[in-house]
């Protein structure tokens, strides 16, 4: 199949392209650096010509509430229109576990808006909701750092490796549309503070992690909302294994 991967040069997208190619598909990476801009519409129609499947793993360049909402709304509408016109048979998007349970987060509200546009369209679709990526631990620590101290709550998280996220997305893209959502997560549950603290220690990062029950996670105050529902597919890579590979 010809599968166009929007955001195909990024962390997840590049791995999805590689995996699909290994399984004999014509995987086409699409991104602004490739002349495909889903905000302006530049190159989108041409990229989706003769595509069987579209995979959207793109992300907003800005995480400001208004910016990220505008990105996902505009980008998704552009892609859905172009995919419909091109006769695409399967629309796959990557989203976040718990997005609909933490509306105080501007980023997660934007992901829900994206999901709603997809589910309301006439296209066969699959939405893959994934937990946090191991690779984002440093960014999470940076966002929670003040005066050399990282303040995070003990909210439950079940993070996973980007490679496992890509495997789930590529497997979904090569399969039959579920016309619904599937959840994927790592094999272990941590406290948010515990997970980030473990990564910082492994990286010999001198910052101290302090557990603060009132510390917000990108605007939200989660408890167990970031952990998947029963029945989620669990990846194999454990945090200790991932850290050993770094």
PDB file of C-alpha atoms in Angstrom, residues 4-228:
ATOM      1  CA  UNK A   4       1.630   8.811   3.562  1.00  0.00           C
ATOM      2  CA  UNK A   5       3.022   9.680   6.992  1.00  0.00           C
ATOM      3  CA  UNK A   6       2.322  13.262   8.026  1.00  0.00           C
ATOM      4  CA  UNK A   7       5.094  14.273  10.391  1.00  0.00           C
ATOM      5  CA  UNK A   8       7.140  11.536   8.783  1.00  0.00           C
ATOM      6  CA  UNK A   9      10.516  13.127   9.521  1.00  0.00           C
ATOM      7  CA  UNK A  10       9.967  13.442  13.297  1.00  0.00           C
ATOM      8  CA  UNK A  11      10.680  11.172  16.263  1.00  0.00           C
ATOM      9  CA  UNK A  12       7.741   8.834  15.736  1.00  0.00           C
ATOM     10  CA  UNK A  13       7.125   9.482  12.041  1.00  0.00           C
ATOM     11  CA  UNK A  14      10.609   8.523  10.893  1.00  0.00           C
ATOM     12  CA  UNK A  15      10.330   5.226  12.768  1.00  0.00           C
ATOM     13  CA  UNK A  16       6.868   4.573  11.306  1.00  0.00           C
ATOM     14  CA  UNK A  17       8.176   5.189   7.781  1.00  0.00           C
ATOM     15  CA  UNK A  18      11.074   2.804   8.365  1.00  0.00           C
ATOM     16  CA  UNK A  19       8.862   0.048   9.777  1.00  0.00           C
ATOM     17  CA  UNK A  20       6.296   0.277   7.002  1.00  0.00           C
ATOM     18  CA  UNK A  21       9.044   0.204   4.389  1.00  0.00           C
ATOM     19  CA  UNK A  22      10.513  -2.919   5.971  1.00  0.00           C
ATOM     20  CA  UNK A  23       7.120  -4.604   5.544  1.00  0.00           C
ATOM     21  CA  UNK A  24       6.941  -3.814   1.847  1.00  0.00           C
ATOM     22  CA  UNK A  25       4.743  -0.733   1.868  1.00  0.00           C
ATOM     23  CA  UNK A  26       5.438   2.455  -0.040  1.00  0.00           C
ATOM     24  CA  UNK A  27       5.854   4.710   2.983  1.00  0.00           C
ATOM     25  CA  UNK A  28       6.071   8.394   2.057  1.00  0.00           C
ATOM     26  CA  UNK A  29       7.272  10.891   4.697  1.00  0.00           C
ATOM     27  CA  UNK A  30       5.462  14.241   4.525  1.00  0.00           C
ATOM     28  CA  UNK A  31       6.404  17.342   6.516  1.00  0.00           C
ATOM     29  CA  UNK A  32       7.172  21.034   5.926  1.00  0.00           C
ATOM     30  CA  UNK A  33      10.791  20.092   5.181  1.00  0.00           C
ATOM     31  CA  UNK A  34       9.430  17.851   2.400  1.00  0.00           C
ATOM     32  CA  UNK A  35       7.237  20.621   0.984  1.00  0.00           C
ATOM     33  CA  UNK A  36       4.029  19.486   2.698  1.00  0.00           C
ATOM     34  CA  UNK A  37       2.439  22.025   5.039  1.00  0.00           C
ATOM     35  CA  UNK A  38      -0.891  21.048   6.571  1.00  0.00           C
ATOM     36  CA  UNK A  39      -1.491  24.555   7.962  1.00  0.00           C
ATOM     37  CA  UNK A  40      -1.245  26.326   4.608  1.00  0.00           C
ATOM     38  CA  UNK A  41      -2.259  23.332   2.486  1.00  0.00           C
ATOM     39  CA  UNK A  42       0.956  23.526   0.463  1.00  0.00           C
ATOM     40  CA  UNK A  43       1.768  20.173  -1.157  1.00  0.00           C
ATOM     41  CA  UNK A  44      -0.948  18.241   0.689  1.00  0.00           C
ATOM     42  CA  UNK A  45      -3.044  17.320  -2.354  1.00  0.00           C
ATOM     43  CA  UNK A  46       0.039  16.194  -4.268  1.00  0.00           C
ATOM     44  CA  UNK A  47       1.363  14.145  -1.344  1.00  0.00           C
ATOM     45  CA  UNK A  48      -1.917  12.265  -0.909  1.00  0.00           C
ATOM     46  CA  UNK A  49      -2.351  11.423  -4.596  1.00  0.00           C
ATOM     47  CA  UNK A  50      -3.030   7.672  -4.938  1.00  0.00           C
ATOM     48  CA  UNK A  51      -2.542   7.150  -1.186  1.00  0.00           C
ATOM     49  CA  UNK A  52      -4.320   4.196   0.396  1.00  0.00           C
ATOM     50  CA  UNK A  53      -3.643   5.257   3.982  1.00  0.00           C
ATOM     51  CA  UNK A  54      -2.808   8.523   5.739  1.00  0.00           C
ATOM     52  CA  UNK A  55      -1.014   8.446   9.087  1.00  0.00           C
ATOM     53  CA  UNK A  56      -0.913  11.680  11.092  1.00  0.00           C
ATOM     54  CA  UNK A  57       1.792  11.787  13.759  1.00  0.00           C
ATOM     55  CA  UNK A  58       2.496  15.497  13.346  1.00  0.00           C
ATOM     56  CA  UNK A  59       2.725  17.902  16.266  1.00  0.00           C
ATOM     57  CA  UNK A  60       2.274  21.602  16.856  1.00  0.00           C
ATOM     58  CA  UNK A  61       5.431  23.757  16.735  1.00  0.00           C
ATOM     59  CA  UNK A  62       4.018  25.770  19.663  1.00  0.00           C
ATOM     60  CA  UNK A  63       2.457  24.384  22.840  1.00  0.00           C
ATOM     61  CA  UNK A  64       0.667  27.618  23.755  1.00  0.00           C
ATOM     62  CA  UNK A  65      -3.017  26.806  24.270  1.00  0.00           C
ATOM     63  CA  UNK A  66      -4.397  28.871  21.378  1.00  0.00           C
ATOM     64  CA  UNK A  67      -1.584  27.891  19.012  1.00  0.00           C
ATOM     65  CA  UNK A  68      -1.845  24.164  19.576  1.00  0.00           C
ATOM     66  CA  UNK A  69      -5.645  24.210  19.220  1.00  0.00           C
ATOM     67  CA  UNK A  70      -5.372  26.148  15.968  1.00  0.00           C
ATOM     68  CA  UNK A  71      -2.720  23.751  14.686  1.00  0.00           C
ATOM     69  CA  UNK A  72      -4.687  20.554  15.246  1.00  0.00           C
ATOM     70  CA  UNK A  73      -7.971  21.993  14.025  1.00  0.00           C
ATOM     71  CA  UNK A  74      -6.545  23.510  10.859  1.00  0.00           C
ATOM     72  CA  UNK A  75      -4.148  20.682  10.071  1.00  0.00           C
ATOM     73  CA  UNK A  76      -6.744  17.964  10.623  1.00  0.00           C
ATOM     74  CA  UNK A  77      -9.393  19.696   8.522  1.00  0.00           C
ATOM     75  CA  UNK A  78      -6.885  20.136   5.712  1.00  0.00           C
ATOM     76  CA  UNK A  79      -5.871  16.485   5.839  1.00  0.00           C
ATOM     77  CA  UNK A  80      -9.406  15.127   6.097  1.00  0.00           C
ATOM     78  CA  UNK A  81     -10.554  17.157   3.094  1.00  0.00           C
ATOM     79  CA  UNK A  82      -7.564  16.094   1.016  1.00  0.00           C
ATOM     80  CA  UNK A  83      -7.836  12.463   2.121  1.00  0.00           C
ATOM     81  CA  UNK A  84     -11.517  12.356   1.183  1.00  0.00           C
ATOM     82  CA  UNK A  85     -10.832  13.839  -2.236  1.00  0.00           C
ATOM     83  CA  UNK A  86      -7.989  11.365  -2.809  1.00  0.00           C
ATOM     84  CA  UNK A  87     -10.110   8.332  -1.917  1.00  0.00           C
ATOM     85  CA  UNK A  88      -7.999   7.370   1.094  1.00  0.00           C
ATOM     86  CA  UNK A  89      -9.347   4.193   2.675  1.00  0.00           C
ATOM     87  CA  UNK A  90      -7.868   4.495   6.179  1.00  0.00           C
ATOM     88  CA  UNK A  91      -7.035   7.573   8.257  1.00  0.00           C
ATOM     89  CA  UNK A  92      -4.784   6.911  11.256  1.00  0.00           C
ATOM     90  CA  UNK A  93      -3.918   9.475  13.925  1.00  0.00           C
ATOM     91  CA  UNK A  94      -1.729   9.354  17.021  1.00  0.00           C
ATOM     92  CA  UNK A  95      -3.271  10.808  20.172  1.00  0.00           C
ATOM     93  CA  UNK A  96      -2.757  10.679  23.941  1.00  0.00           C
ATOM     94  CA  UNK A  97      -4.115   8.340  26.602  1.00  0.00           C
ATOM     95  CA  UNK A  98      -6.353  10.288  28.962  1.00  0.00           C
ATOM     96  CA  UNK A  99      -6.783  13.275  26.660  1.00  0.00           C
ATOM     97  CA  UNK A 100     -10.512  13.451  27.300  1.00  0.00           C
ATOM     98  CA  UNK A 101     -10.083  13.099  31.068  1.00  0.00           C
ATOM     99  CA  UNK A 102      -7.890  16.182  31.619  1.00  0.00           C
ATOM    100  CA  UNK A 103      -9.667  19.131  29.976  1.00  0.00           C
ATOM    101  CA  UNK A 104      -7.662  21.657  32.007  1.00  0.00           C
ATOM    102  CA  UNK A 105      -4.660  20.915  29.779  1.00  0.00           C
ATOM    103  CA  UNK A 106      -4.724  23.088  26.658  1.00  0.00           C
ATOM    104  CA  UNK A 107      -2.653  20.545  24.736  1.00  0.00           C
ATOM    105  CA  UNK A 108      -4.980  17.672  25.587  1.00  0.00           C
ATOM    106  CA  UNK A 109      -8.050  19.771  24.733  1.00  0.00           C
ATOM    107  CA  UNK A 110      -6.492  20.293  21.309  1.00  0.00           C
ATOM    108  CA  UNK A 111      -5.942  16.549  20.871  1.00  0.00           C
ATOM    109  CA  UNK A 112      -9.590  15.914  21.734  1.00  0.00           C
ATOM    110  CA  UNK A 113     -10.600  18.494  19.132  1.00  0.00           C
ATOM    111  CA  UNK A 114      -8.486  16.605  16.602  1.00  0.00           C
ATOM    112  CA  UNK A 115     -10.112  13.296  17.556  1.00  0.00           C
ATOM    113  CA  UNK A 116     -13.601  14.791  17.241  1.00  0.00           C
ATOM    114  CA  UNK A 117     -12.928  16.038  13.712  1.00  0.00           C
ATOM    115  CA  UNK A 118     -11.713  12.599  12.673  1.00  0.00           C
ATOM    116  CA  UNK A 119     -14.600  10.685  14.212  1.00  0.00           C
ATOM    117  CA  UNK A 120     -17.127  13.090  12.655  1.00  0.00           C
ATOM    118  CA  UNK A 121     -15.681  12.625   9.166  1.00  0.00           C
ATOM    119  CA  UNK A 122     -16.865  10.078   6.644  1.00  0.00           C
ATOM    120  CA  UNK A 123     -13.470   8.391   6.409  1.00  0.00           C
ATOM    121  CA  UNK A 124     -12.703   4.977   7.895  1.00  0.00           C
ATOM    122  CA  UNK A 125     -10.290   5.696  10.744  1.00  0.00           C
ATOM    123  CA  UNK A 126      -8.245   4.432  13.650  1.00  0.00           C
ATOM    124  CA  UNK A 127      -7.018   6.604  16.527  1.00  0.00           C
ATOM    125  CA  UNK A 128      -4.043   5.269  18.472  1.00  0.00           C
ATOM    126  CA  UNK A 129      -3.866   6.731  21.959  1.00  0.00           C
ATOM    127  CA  UNK A 130      -0.407   6.292  23.461  1.00  0.00           C
ATOM    128  CA  UNK A 131       1.014   7.094  26.878  1.00  0.00           C
ATOM    129  CA  UNK A 132       3.988   9.424  27.437  1.00  0.00           C
ATOM    130  CA  UNK A 133       7.221   8.575  25.614  1.00  0.00           C
ATOM    131  CA  UNK A 134      10.400   7.736  27.517  1.00  0.00           C
ATOM    132  CA  UNK A 135      12.149  10.161  25.170  1.00  0.00           C
ATOM    133  CA  UNK A 136      10.169  13.111  26.580  1.00  0.00           C
ATOM    134  CA  UNK A 137      11.400  12.679  30.165  1.00  0.00           C
ATOM    135  CA  UNK A 138      13.962  15.458  29.778  1.00  0.00           C
ATOM    136  CA  UNK A 139      11.384  17.920  28.435  1.00  0.00           C
ATOM    137  CA  UNK A 140       8.992  17.076  31.266  1.00  0.00           C
ATOM    138  CA  UNK A 141      11.764  17.663  33.796  1.00  0.00           C
ATOM    139  CA  UNK A 142      12.673  20.985  32.180  1.00  0.00           C
ATOM    140  CA  UNK A 143       9.054  22.163  32.246  1.00  0.00           C
ATOM    141  CA  UNK A 144       8.842  21.411  35.979  1.00  0.00           C
ATOM    142  CA  UNK A 145      12.214  22.887  37.014  1.00  0.00           C
ATOM    143  CA  UNK A 146      12.626  25.988  39.141  1.00  0.00           C
ATOM    144  CA  UNK A 147      15.901  26.962  40.825  1.00  0.00           C
ATOM    145  CA  UNK A 148      17.439  23.582  40.050  1.00  0.00           C
ATOM    146  CA  UNK A 149      14.572  21.609  41.602  1.00  0.00           C
ATOM    147  CA  UNK A 150      12.091  19.508  39.648  1.00  0.00           C
ATOM    148  CA  UNK A 151       8.623  19.553  41.208  1.00  0.00           C
ATOM    149  CA  UNK A 152       6.323  16.783  40.061  1.00  0.00           C
ATOM    150  CA  UNK A 153       3.332  14.983  41.481  1.00  0.00           C
ATOM    151  CA  UNK A 154       3.138  11.261  42.092  1.00  0.00           C
ATOM    152  CA  UNK A 155       0.429  10.871  39.450  1.00  0.00           C
ATOM    153  CA  UNK A 156       0.408   7.429  37.864  1.00  0.00           C
ATOM    154  CA  UNK A 157       1.969   7.132  34.411  1.00  0.00           C
ATOM    155  CA  UNK A 158       2.731   4.168  32.173  1.00  0.00           C
ATOM    156  CA  UNK A 159       5.333   5.533  29.716  1.00  0.00           C
ATOM    157  CA  UNK A 160       6.668   3.700  26.690  1.00  0.00           C
ATOM    158  CA  UNK A 161       9.506   3.812  24.178  1.00  0.00           C
ATOM    159  CA  UNK A 162       9.070   5.757  20.941  1.00  0.00           C
ATOM    160  CA  UNK A 163      10.035   2.617  19.039  1.00  0.00           C
ATOM    161  CA  UNK A 164       7.056   0.803  20.571  1.00  0.00           C
ATOM    162  CA  UNK A 165       4.747   3.714  19.749  1.00  0.00           C
ATOM    163  CA  UNK A 166       5.893   3.540  16.134  1.00  0.00           C
ATOM    164  CA  UNK A 167       5.299  -0.214  16.075  1.00  0.00           C
ATOM    165  CA  UNK A 168       1.730   0.278  17.272  1.00  0.00           C
ATOM    166  CA  UNK A 169       1.025   3.045  14.770  1.00  0.00           C
ATOM    167  CA  UNK A 170       2.541   1.211  11.810  1.00  0.00           C
ATOM    168  CA  UNK A 171       0.732  -2.005  12.697  1.00  0.00           C
ATOM    169  CA  UNK A 172      -2.553  -0.118  12.889  1.00  0.00           C
ATOM    170  CA  UNK A 173      -1.890   1.610   9.572  1.00  0.00           C
ATOM    171  CA  UNK A 174      -1.275  -1.706   7.829  1.00  0.00           C
ATOM    172  CA  UNK A 175      -4.454  -3.199   9.252  1.00  0.00           C
ATOM    173  CA  UNK A 176      -8.194  -2.707   8.944  1.00  0.00           C
ATOM    174  CA  UNK A 177      -9.765   0.525  10.240  1.00  0.00           C
ATOM    175  CA  UNK A 178     -11.238   0.052  13.712  1.00  0.00           C
ATOM    176  CA  UNK A 179     -13.448   3.161  13.454  1.00  0.00           C
ATOM    177  CA  UNK A 180     -12.609   3.815  17.062  1.00  0.00           C
ATOM    178  CA  UNK A 181      -9.697   4.135  19.441  1.00  0.00           C
ATOM    179  CA  UNK A 182      -7.004   1.750  20.590  1.00  0.00           C
ATOM    180  CA  UNK A 183      -4.758   2.393  23.583  1.00  0.00           C
ATOM    181  CA  UNK A 184      -1.101   1.449  23.920  1.00  0.00           C
ATOM    182  CA  UNK A 185       1.142   1.824  26.948  1.00  0.00           C
ATOM    183  CA  UNK A 186       4.376   0.683  28.517  1.00  0.00           C
ATOM    184  CA  UNK A 187       4.582  -2.435  30.686  1.00  0.00           C
ATOM    185  CA  UNK A 188       5.202  -0.604  34.002  1.00  0.00           C
ATOM    186  CA  UNK A 189       3.321   1.940  36.101  1.00  0.00           C
ATOM    187  CA  UNK A 190       5.333   4.657  37.839  1.00  0.00           C
ATOM    188  CA  UNK A 191       4.649   7.788  39.754  1.00  0.00           C
ATOM    189  CA  UNK A 192       5.431  10.752  37.509  1.00  0.00           C
ATOM    190  CA  UNK A 193       8.032  11.889  40.027  1.00  0.00           C
ATOM    191  CA  UNK A 194       9.536   8.391  40.206  1.00  0.00           C
ATOM    192  CA  UNK A 195       9.815   8.018  36.434  1.00  0.00           C
ATOM    193  CA  UNK A 196      11.502  11.369  35.856  1.00  0.00           C
ATOM    194  CA  UNK A 197      13.739  10.941  38.898  1.00  0.00           C
ATOM    195  CA  UNK A 198      14.941   7.567  37.620  1.00  0.00           C
ATOM    196  CA  UNK A 199      15.827   9.019  34.225  1.00  0.00           C
ATOM    197  CA  UNK A 200      17.660  12.011  35.717  1.00  0.00           C
ATOM    198  CA  UNK A 201      19.728   9.755  37.973  1.00  0.00           C
ATOM    199  CA  UNK A 202      20.616   7.501  35.039  1.00  0.00           C
ATOM    200  CA  UNK A 203      21.751  10.577  33.100  1.00  0.00           C
ATOM    201  CA  UNK A 204      23.773  11.912  36.045  1.00  0.00           C
ATOM    202  CA  UNK A 205      21.582  14.994  36.038  1.00  0.00           C
ATOM    203  CA  UNK A 206      22.235  16.932  39.289  1.00  0.00           C
ATOM    204  CA  UNK A 207      18.675  18.188  39.646  1.00  0.00           C
ATOM    205  CA  UNK A 208      16.621  16.977  42.606  1.00  0.00           C
ATOM    206  CA  UNK A 209      13.075  15.745  42.096  1.00  0.00           C
ATOM    207  CA  UNK A 210      10.664  16.861  44.817  1.00  0.00           C
ATOM    208  CA  UNK A 211       7.235  15.288  45.104  1.00  0.00           C
ATOM    209  CA  UNK A 212       4.596  18.005  45.085  1.00  0.00           C
ATOM    210  CA  UNK A 213       0.947  16.820  45.005  1.00  0.00           C
ATOM    211  CA  UNK A 214      -0.099  20.221  43.627  1.00  0.00           C
ATOM    212  CA  UNK A 215       2.445  20.302  40.795  1.00  0.00           C
ATOM    213  CA  UNK A 216       0.698  20.525  37.446  1.00  0.00           C
ATOM    214  CA  UNK A 217       1.521  18.481  34.368  1.00  0.00           C
ATOM    215  CA  UNK A 218       1.220  20.823  31.375  1.00  0.00           C
ATOM    216  CA  UNK A 219      -1.658  22.638  33.055  1.00  0.00           C
ATOM    217  CA  UNK A 220      -3.416  19.556  34.430  1.00  0.00           C
ATOM    218  CA  UNK A 221      -3.472  17.982  37.868  1.00  0.00           C
ATOM    219  CA  UNK A 222      -3.690  14.258  37.060  1.00  0.00           C
ATOM    220  CA  UNK A 223      -4.170  11.313  39.383  1.00  0.00           C
ATOM    221  CA  UNK A 224      -4.624   8.172  37.270  1.00  0.00           C
ATOM    222  CA  UNK A 225      -5.966   9.824  34.123  1.00  0.00           C
ATOM    223  CA  UNK A 226      -2.713   9.223  32.216  1.00  0.00           C
ATOM    224  CA  UNK A 227      -2.915   5.447  32.737  1.00  0.00           C
ATOM    225  CA  UNK A 228      -4.799   3.473  30.049  1.00  0.00           C
TER     226      UNK A 228
END
